[in-house]
PDB file of C-alpha atoms in Angstrom:
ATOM      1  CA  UNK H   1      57.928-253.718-243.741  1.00 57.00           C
ATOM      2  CA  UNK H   2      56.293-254.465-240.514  1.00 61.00           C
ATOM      3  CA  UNK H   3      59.575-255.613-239.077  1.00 66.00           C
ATOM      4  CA  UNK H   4      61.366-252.274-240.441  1.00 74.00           C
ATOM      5  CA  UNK H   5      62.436-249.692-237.801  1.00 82.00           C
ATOM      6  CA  UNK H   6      62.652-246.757-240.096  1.00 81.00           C
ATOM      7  CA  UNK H   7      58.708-247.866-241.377  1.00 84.00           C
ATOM      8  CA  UNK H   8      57.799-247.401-237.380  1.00 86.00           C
ATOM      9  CA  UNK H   9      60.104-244.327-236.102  1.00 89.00           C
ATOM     10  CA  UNK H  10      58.714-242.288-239.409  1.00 89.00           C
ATOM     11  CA  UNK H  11      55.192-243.636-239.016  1.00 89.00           C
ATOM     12  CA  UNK H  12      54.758-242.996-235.088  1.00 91.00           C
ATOM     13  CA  UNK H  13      56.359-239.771-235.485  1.00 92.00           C
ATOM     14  CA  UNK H  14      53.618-238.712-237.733  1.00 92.00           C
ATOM     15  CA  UNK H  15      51.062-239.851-236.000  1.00 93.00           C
ATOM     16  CA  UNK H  16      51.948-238.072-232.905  1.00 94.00           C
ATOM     17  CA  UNK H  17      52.331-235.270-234.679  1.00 94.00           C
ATOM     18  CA  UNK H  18      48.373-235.764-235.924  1.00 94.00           C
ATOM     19  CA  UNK H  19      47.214-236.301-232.531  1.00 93.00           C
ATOM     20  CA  UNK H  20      49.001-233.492-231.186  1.00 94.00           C
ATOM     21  CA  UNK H  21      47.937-230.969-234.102  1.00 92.00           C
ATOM     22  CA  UNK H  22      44.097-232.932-233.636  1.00 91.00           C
ATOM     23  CA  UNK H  23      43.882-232.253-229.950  1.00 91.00           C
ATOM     24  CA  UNK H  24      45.142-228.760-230.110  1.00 92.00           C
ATOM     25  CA  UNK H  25      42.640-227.959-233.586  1.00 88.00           C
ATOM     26  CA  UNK H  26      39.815-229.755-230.706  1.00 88.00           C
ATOM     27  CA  UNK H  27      40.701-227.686-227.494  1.00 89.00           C
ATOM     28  CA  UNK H  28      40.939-224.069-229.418  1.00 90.00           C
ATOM     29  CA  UNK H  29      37.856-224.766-231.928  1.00 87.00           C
ATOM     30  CA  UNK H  30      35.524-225.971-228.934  1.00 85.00           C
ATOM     31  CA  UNK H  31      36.761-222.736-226.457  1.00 85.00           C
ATOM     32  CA  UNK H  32      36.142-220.423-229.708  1.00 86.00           C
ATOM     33  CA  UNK H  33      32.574-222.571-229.842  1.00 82.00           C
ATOM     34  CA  UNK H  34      31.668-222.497-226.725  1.00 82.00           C
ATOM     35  CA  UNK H  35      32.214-218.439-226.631  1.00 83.00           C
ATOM     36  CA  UNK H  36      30.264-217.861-229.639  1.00 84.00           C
ATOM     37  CA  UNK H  37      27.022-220.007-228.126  1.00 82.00           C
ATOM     38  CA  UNK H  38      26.931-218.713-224.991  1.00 82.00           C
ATOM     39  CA  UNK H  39      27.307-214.890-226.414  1.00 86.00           C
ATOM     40  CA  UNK H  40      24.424-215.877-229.028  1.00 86.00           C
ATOM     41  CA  UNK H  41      22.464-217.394-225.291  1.00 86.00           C
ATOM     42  CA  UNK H  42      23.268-213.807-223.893  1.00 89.00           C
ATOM     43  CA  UNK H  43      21.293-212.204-226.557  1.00 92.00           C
ATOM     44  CA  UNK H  44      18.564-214.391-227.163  1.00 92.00           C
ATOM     45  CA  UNK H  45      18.009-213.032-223.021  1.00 94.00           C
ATOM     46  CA  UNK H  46      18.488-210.033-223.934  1.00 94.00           C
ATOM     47  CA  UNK H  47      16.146-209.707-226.780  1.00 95.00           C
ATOM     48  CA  UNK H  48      13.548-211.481-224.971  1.00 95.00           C
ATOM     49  CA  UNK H  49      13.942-209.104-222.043  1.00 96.00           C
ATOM     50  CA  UNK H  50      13.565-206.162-224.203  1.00 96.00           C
ATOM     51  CA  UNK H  51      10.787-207.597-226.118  1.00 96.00           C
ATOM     52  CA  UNK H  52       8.807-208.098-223.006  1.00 96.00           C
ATOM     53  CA  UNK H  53       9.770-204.859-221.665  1.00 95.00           C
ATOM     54  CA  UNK H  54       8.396-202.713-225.218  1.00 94.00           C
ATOM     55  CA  UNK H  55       4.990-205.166-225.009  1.00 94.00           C
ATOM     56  CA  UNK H  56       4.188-204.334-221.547  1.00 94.00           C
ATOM     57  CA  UNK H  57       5.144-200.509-221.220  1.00 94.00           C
ATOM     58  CA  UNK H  58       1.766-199.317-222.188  1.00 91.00           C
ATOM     59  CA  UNK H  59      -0.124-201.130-219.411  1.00 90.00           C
ATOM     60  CA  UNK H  60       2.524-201.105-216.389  1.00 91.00           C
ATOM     61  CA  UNK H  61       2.672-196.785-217.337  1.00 89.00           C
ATOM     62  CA  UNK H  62      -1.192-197.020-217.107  1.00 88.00           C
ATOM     63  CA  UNK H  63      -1.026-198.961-213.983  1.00 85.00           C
ATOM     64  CA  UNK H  64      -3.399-201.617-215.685  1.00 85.00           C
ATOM     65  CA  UNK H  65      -1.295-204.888-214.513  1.00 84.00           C
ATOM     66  CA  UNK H  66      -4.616-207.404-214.828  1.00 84.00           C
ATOM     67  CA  UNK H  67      -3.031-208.314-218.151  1.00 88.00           C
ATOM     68  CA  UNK H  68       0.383-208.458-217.733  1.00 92.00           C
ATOM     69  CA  UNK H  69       0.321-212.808-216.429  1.00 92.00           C
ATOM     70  CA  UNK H  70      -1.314-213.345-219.548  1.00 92.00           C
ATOM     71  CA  UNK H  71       0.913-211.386-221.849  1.00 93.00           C
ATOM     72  CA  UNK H  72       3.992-212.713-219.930  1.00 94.00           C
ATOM     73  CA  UNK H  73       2.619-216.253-220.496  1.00 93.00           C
ATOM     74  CA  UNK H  74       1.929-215.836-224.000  1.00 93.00           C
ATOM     75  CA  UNK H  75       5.395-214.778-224.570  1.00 94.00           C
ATOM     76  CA  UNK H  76       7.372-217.314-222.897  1.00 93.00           C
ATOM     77  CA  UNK H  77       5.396-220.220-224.072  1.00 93.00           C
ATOM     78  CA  UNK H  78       6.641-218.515-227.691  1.00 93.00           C
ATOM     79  CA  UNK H  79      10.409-218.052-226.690  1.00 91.00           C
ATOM     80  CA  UNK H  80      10.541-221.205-224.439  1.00 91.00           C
ATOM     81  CA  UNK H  81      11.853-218.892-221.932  1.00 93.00           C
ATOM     82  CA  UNK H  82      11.289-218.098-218.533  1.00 94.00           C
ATOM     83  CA  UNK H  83      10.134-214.458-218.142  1.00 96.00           C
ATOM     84  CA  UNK H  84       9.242-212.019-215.530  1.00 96.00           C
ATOM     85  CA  UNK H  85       7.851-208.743-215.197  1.00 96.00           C
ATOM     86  CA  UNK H  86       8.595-206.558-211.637  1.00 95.00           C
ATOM     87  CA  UNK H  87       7.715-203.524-210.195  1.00 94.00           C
ATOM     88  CA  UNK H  88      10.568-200.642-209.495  1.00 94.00           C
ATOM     89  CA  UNK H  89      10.094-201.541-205.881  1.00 93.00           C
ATOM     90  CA  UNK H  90      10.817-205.412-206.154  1.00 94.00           C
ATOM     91  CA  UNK H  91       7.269-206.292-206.630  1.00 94.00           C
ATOM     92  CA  UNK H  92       6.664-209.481-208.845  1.00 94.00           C
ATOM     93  CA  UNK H  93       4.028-208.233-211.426  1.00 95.00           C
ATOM     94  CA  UNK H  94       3.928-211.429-214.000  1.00 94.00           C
ATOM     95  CA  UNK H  95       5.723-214.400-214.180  1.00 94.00           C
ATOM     96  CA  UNK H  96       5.774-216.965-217.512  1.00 93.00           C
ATOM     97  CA  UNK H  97       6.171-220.028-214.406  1.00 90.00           C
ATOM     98  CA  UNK H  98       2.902-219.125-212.285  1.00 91.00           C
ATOM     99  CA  UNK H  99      -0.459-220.244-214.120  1.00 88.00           C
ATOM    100  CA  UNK H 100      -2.356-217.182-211.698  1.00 87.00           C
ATOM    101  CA  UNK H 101      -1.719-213.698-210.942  1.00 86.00           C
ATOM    102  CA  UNK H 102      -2.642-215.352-207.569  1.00 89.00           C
ATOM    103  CA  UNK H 103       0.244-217.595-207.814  1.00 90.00           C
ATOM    104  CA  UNK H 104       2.290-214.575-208.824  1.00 90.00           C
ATOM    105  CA  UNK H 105       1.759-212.622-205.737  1.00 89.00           C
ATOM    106  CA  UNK H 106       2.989-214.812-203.441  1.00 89.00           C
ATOM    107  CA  UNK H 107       6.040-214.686-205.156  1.00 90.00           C
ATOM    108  CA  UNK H 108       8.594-213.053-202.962  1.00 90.00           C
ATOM    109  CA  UNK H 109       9.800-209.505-203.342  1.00 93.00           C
ATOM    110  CA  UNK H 110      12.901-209.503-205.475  1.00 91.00           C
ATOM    111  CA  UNK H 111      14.333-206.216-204.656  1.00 88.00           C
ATOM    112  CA  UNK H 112      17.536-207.769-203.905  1.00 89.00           C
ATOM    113  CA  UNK H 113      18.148-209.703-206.972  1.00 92.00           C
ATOM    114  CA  UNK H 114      21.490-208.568-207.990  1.00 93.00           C
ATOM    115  CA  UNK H 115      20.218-208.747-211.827  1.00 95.00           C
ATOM    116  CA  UNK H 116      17.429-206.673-211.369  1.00 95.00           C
ATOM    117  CA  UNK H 117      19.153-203.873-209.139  1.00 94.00           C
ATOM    118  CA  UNK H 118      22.035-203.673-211.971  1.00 95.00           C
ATOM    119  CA  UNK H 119      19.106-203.049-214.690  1.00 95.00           C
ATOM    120  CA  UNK H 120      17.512-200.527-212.240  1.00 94.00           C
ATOM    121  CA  UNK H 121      21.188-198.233-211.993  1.00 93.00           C
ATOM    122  CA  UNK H 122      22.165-199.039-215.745  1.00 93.00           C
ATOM    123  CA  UNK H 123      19.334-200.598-217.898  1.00 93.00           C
ATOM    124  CA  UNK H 124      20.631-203.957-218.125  1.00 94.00           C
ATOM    125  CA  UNK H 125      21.758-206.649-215.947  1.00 95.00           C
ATOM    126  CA  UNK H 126      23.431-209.907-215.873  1.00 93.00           C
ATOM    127  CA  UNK H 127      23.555-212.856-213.691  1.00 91.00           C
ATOM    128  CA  UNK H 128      24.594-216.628-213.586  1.00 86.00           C
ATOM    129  CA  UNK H 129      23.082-217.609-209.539  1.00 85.00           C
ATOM    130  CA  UNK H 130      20.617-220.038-207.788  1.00 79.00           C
ATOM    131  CA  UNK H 131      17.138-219.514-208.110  1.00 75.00           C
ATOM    132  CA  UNK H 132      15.130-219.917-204.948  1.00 72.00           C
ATOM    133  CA  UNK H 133      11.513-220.083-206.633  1.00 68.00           C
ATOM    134  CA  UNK H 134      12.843-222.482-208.966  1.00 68.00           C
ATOM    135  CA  UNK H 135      15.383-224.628-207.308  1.00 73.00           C
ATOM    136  CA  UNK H 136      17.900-224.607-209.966  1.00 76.00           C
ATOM    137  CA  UNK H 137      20.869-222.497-211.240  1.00 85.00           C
ATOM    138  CA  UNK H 138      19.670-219.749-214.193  1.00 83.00           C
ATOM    139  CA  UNK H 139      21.135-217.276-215.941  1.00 89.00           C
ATOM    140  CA  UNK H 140      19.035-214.160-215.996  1.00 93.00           C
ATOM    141  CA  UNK H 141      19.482-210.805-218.059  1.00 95.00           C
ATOM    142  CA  UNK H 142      17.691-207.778-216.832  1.00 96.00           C
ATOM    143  CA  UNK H 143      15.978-204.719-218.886  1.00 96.00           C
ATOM    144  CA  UNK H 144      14.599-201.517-217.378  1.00 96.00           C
ATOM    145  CA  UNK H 145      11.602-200.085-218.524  1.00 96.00           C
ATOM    146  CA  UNK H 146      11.203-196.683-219.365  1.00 95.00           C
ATOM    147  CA  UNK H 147       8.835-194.363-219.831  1.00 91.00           C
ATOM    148  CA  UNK H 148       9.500-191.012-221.201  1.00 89.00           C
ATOM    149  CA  UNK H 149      13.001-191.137-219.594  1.00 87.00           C
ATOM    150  CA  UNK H 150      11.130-192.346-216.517  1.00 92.00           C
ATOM    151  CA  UNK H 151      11.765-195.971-215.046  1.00 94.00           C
ATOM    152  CA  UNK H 152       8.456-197.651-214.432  1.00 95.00           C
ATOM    153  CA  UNK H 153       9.545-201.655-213.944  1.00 95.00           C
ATOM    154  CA  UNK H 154      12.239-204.187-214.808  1.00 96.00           C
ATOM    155  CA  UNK H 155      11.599-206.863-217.529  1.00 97.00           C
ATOM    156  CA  UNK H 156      13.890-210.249-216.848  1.00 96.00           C
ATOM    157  CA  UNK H 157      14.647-213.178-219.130  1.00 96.00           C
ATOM    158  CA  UNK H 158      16.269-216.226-217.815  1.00 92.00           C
ATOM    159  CA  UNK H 159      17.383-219.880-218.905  1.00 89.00           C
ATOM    160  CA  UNK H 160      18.437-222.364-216.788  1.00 85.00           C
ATOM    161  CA  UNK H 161      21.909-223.238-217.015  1.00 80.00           C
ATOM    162  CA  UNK H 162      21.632-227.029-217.296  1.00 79.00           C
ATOM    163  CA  UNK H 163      20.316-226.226-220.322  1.00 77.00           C
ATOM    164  CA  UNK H 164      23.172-223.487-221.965  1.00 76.00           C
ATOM    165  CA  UNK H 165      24.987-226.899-220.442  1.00 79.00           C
ATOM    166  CA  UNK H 166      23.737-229.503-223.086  1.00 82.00           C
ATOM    167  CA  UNK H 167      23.819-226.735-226.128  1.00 81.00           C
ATOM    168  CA  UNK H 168      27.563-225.989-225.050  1.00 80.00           C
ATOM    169  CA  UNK H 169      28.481-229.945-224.610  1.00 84.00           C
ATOM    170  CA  UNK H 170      26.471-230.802-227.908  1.00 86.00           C
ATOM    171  CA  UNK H 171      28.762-228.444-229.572  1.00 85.00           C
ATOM    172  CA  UNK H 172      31.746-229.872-227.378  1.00 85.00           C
ATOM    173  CA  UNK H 173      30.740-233.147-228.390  1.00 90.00           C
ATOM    174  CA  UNK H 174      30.542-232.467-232.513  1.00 89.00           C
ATOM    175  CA  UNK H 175      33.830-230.769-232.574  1.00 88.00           C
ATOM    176  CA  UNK H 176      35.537-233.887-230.923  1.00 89.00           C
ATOM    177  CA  UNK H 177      34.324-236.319-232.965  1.00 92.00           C
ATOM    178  CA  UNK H 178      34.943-234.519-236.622  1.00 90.00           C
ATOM    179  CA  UNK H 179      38.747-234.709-234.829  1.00 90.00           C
ATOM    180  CA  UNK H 180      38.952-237.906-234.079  1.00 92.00           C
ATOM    181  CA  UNK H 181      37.012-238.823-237.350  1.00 93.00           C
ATOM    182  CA  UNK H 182      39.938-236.710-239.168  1.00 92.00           C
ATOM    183  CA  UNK H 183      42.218-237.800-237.088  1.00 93.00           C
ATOM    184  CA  UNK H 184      41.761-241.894-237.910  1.00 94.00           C
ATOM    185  CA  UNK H 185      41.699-240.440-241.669  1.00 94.00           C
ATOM    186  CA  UNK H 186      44.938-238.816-241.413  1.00 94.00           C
ATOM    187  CA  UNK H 187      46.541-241.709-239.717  1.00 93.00           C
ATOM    188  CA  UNK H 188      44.987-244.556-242.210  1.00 93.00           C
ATOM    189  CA  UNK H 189      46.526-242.183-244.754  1.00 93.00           C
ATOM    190  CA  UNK H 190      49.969-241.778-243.243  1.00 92.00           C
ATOM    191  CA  UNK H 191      50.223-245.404-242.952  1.00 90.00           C
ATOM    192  CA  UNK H 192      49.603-245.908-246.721  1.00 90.00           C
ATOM    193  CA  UNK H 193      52.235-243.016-247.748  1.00 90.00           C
ATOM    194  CA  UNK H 194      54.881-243.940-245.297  1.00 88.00           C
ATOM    195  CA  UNK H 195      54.371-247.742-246.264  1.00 86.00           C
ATOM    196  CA  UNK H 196      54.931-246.826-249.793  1.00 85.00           C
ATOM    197  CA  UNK H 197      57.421-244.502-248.966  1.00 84.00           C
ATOM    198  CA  UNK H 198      59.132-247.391-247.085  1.00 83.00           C
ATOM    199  CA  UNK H 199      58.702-250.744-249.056  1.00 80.00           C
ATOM    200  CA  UNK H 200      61.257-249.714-251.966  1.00 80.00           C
ATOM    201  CA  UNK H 201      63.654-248.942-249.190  1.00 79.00           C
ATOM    202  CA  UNK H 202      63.448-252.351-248.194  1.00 78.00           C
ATOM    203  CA  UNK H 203      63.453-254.346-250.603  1.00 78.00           C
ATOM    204  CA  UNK H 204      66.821-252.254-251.529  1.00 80.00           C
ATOM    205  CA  UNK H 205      68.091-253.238-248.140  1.00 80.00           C
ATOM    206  CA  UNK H 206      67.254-256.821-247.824  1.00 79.00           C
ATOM    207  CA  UNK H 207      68.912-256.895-252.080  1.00 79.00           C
ATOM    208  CA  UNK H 208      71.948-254.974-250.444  1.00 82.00           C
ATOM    209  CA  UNK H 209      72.232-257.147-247.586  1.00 81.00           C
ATOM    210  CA  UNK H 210      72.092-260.255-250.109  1.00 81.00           C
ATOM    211  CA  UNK H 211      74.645-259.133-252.113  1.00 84.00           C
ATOM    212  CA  UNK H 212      77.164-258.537-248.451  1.00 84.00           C
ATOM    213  CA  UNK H 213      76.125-262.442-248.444  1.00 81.00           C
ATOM    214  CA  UNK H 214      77.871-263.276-251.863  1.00 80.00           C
ATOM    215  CA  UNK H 215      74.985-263.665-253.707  1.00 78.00           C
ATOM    216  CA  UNK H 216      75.179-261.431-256.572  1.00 77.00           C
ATOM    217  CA  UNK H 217      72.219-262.745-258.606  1.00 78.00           C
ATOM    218  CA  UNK H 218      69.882-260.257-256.949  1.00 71.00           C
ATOM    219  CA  UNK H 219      67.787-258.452-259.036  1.00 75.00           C
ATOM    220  CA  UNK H 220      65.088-254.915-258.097  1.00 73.00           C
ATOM    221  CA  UNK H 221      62.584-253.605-259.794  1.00 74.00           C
ATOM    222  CA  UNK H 222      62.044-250.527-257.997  1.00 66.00           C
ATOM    223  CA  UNK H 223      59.666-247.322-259.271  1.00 66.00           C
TER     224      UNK H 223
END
């Protein structure tokens, strides 16, 4: 069998055929992944944006912004998300990072934060940049606050992106290896079929080639 050429063009022709099917199954199921994670990122931002914004409307439409470090605080150490709490005019009110509203007001003004001004026109707000105060690329989603139809401050949730890196190449990583797991199945099991497939053939051939030779005491006992 090993030294049959039909065993190895039908057996090789399989296999590319798994490897091909394998990589294509990997590359669409790891894009349709990949999607799906970073859209379920997106809202977790989004929700804790919103969250933040509802807890803190109260106090920033009573001007009373002594608590909102605390409340900010409280809430990010919950989430495991960075959040932040501005004013309408750029002003950094609370920030889950700083352990002081001391700390917080040296923050600079982030008027310009493209983010924040897209909340402040439509509500919400995207962005994938580099953060200055924290050295580091984050993605950051946006909320406006409002009060009585009235916009009284921007909420912001952000991760950084290293991190929506390791969930998105943990799920790269899990979807490659079931295919290459599948795919050693699939050829371990090809080899089997096409070897039984094949080893009748043979032994007709080499009985058939025996008999060309003269000898006609050949004998096969094939199923």
């Amino acid at each position: 069998m090993w030294s049959s050429r039909l065993f190895w063009k039908i057996f090789l022709t399989c296999v590319a055929l798994i490897v091909v099917t394998a990589a294509v199954f990997g590359v669409l199921v790891t894009h349709r992944q990949e999607g799906q994670l970073r859209t379920q990122l997106d809202e977790r931002l989004r929700v804790a944006a919103v969250l933040l914004g509802h807890l803190v409307t109260d106090d920033l439409h009573e001007g009373m912004v002594g608590g909102l470090q605390q409340t900010t605080r409280d809430l990010g150490e919950q989430t495991k998300i960075r959040l932040t709490v501005v004013a309408m005019d750029g002003v950094v009110l609370a920030d889950s990072e700083k352990e002081s509203a001391q700390a917080v007001a040296e923050m600079d003004n982030h008027r310009g934060r493209p983010e924040l001004r897209a909340a402040a026109e439509s509500r919400f707000g995207r962005q994938e940049r580099y953060s200055t105060t924290m050295q580091a690329p984050f993605v950051y989603y946006a909320y406006r606050i409002d009060y009585e139809g009235e916009p009284i401050g921007l909420s912001r949730a952000s991760l950084p992106a290293s991190f929506i890196e390791e969930q998105v190449n943990r799920i790269r990583q899990l979807v490659w290896l079931l295919a290459t797991a599948v795919t050693v199945l699939a050829i371990a099991g090809t080899y089997a079929l096409v070897a039984r497939i094949i080893n009748p053939l043979t032994k007709l051939t080499r009985a058939a080639e025996n008999i060309a030779d003269g000898d006609f005491t050949q004998r096969i006992h094939v199923a």
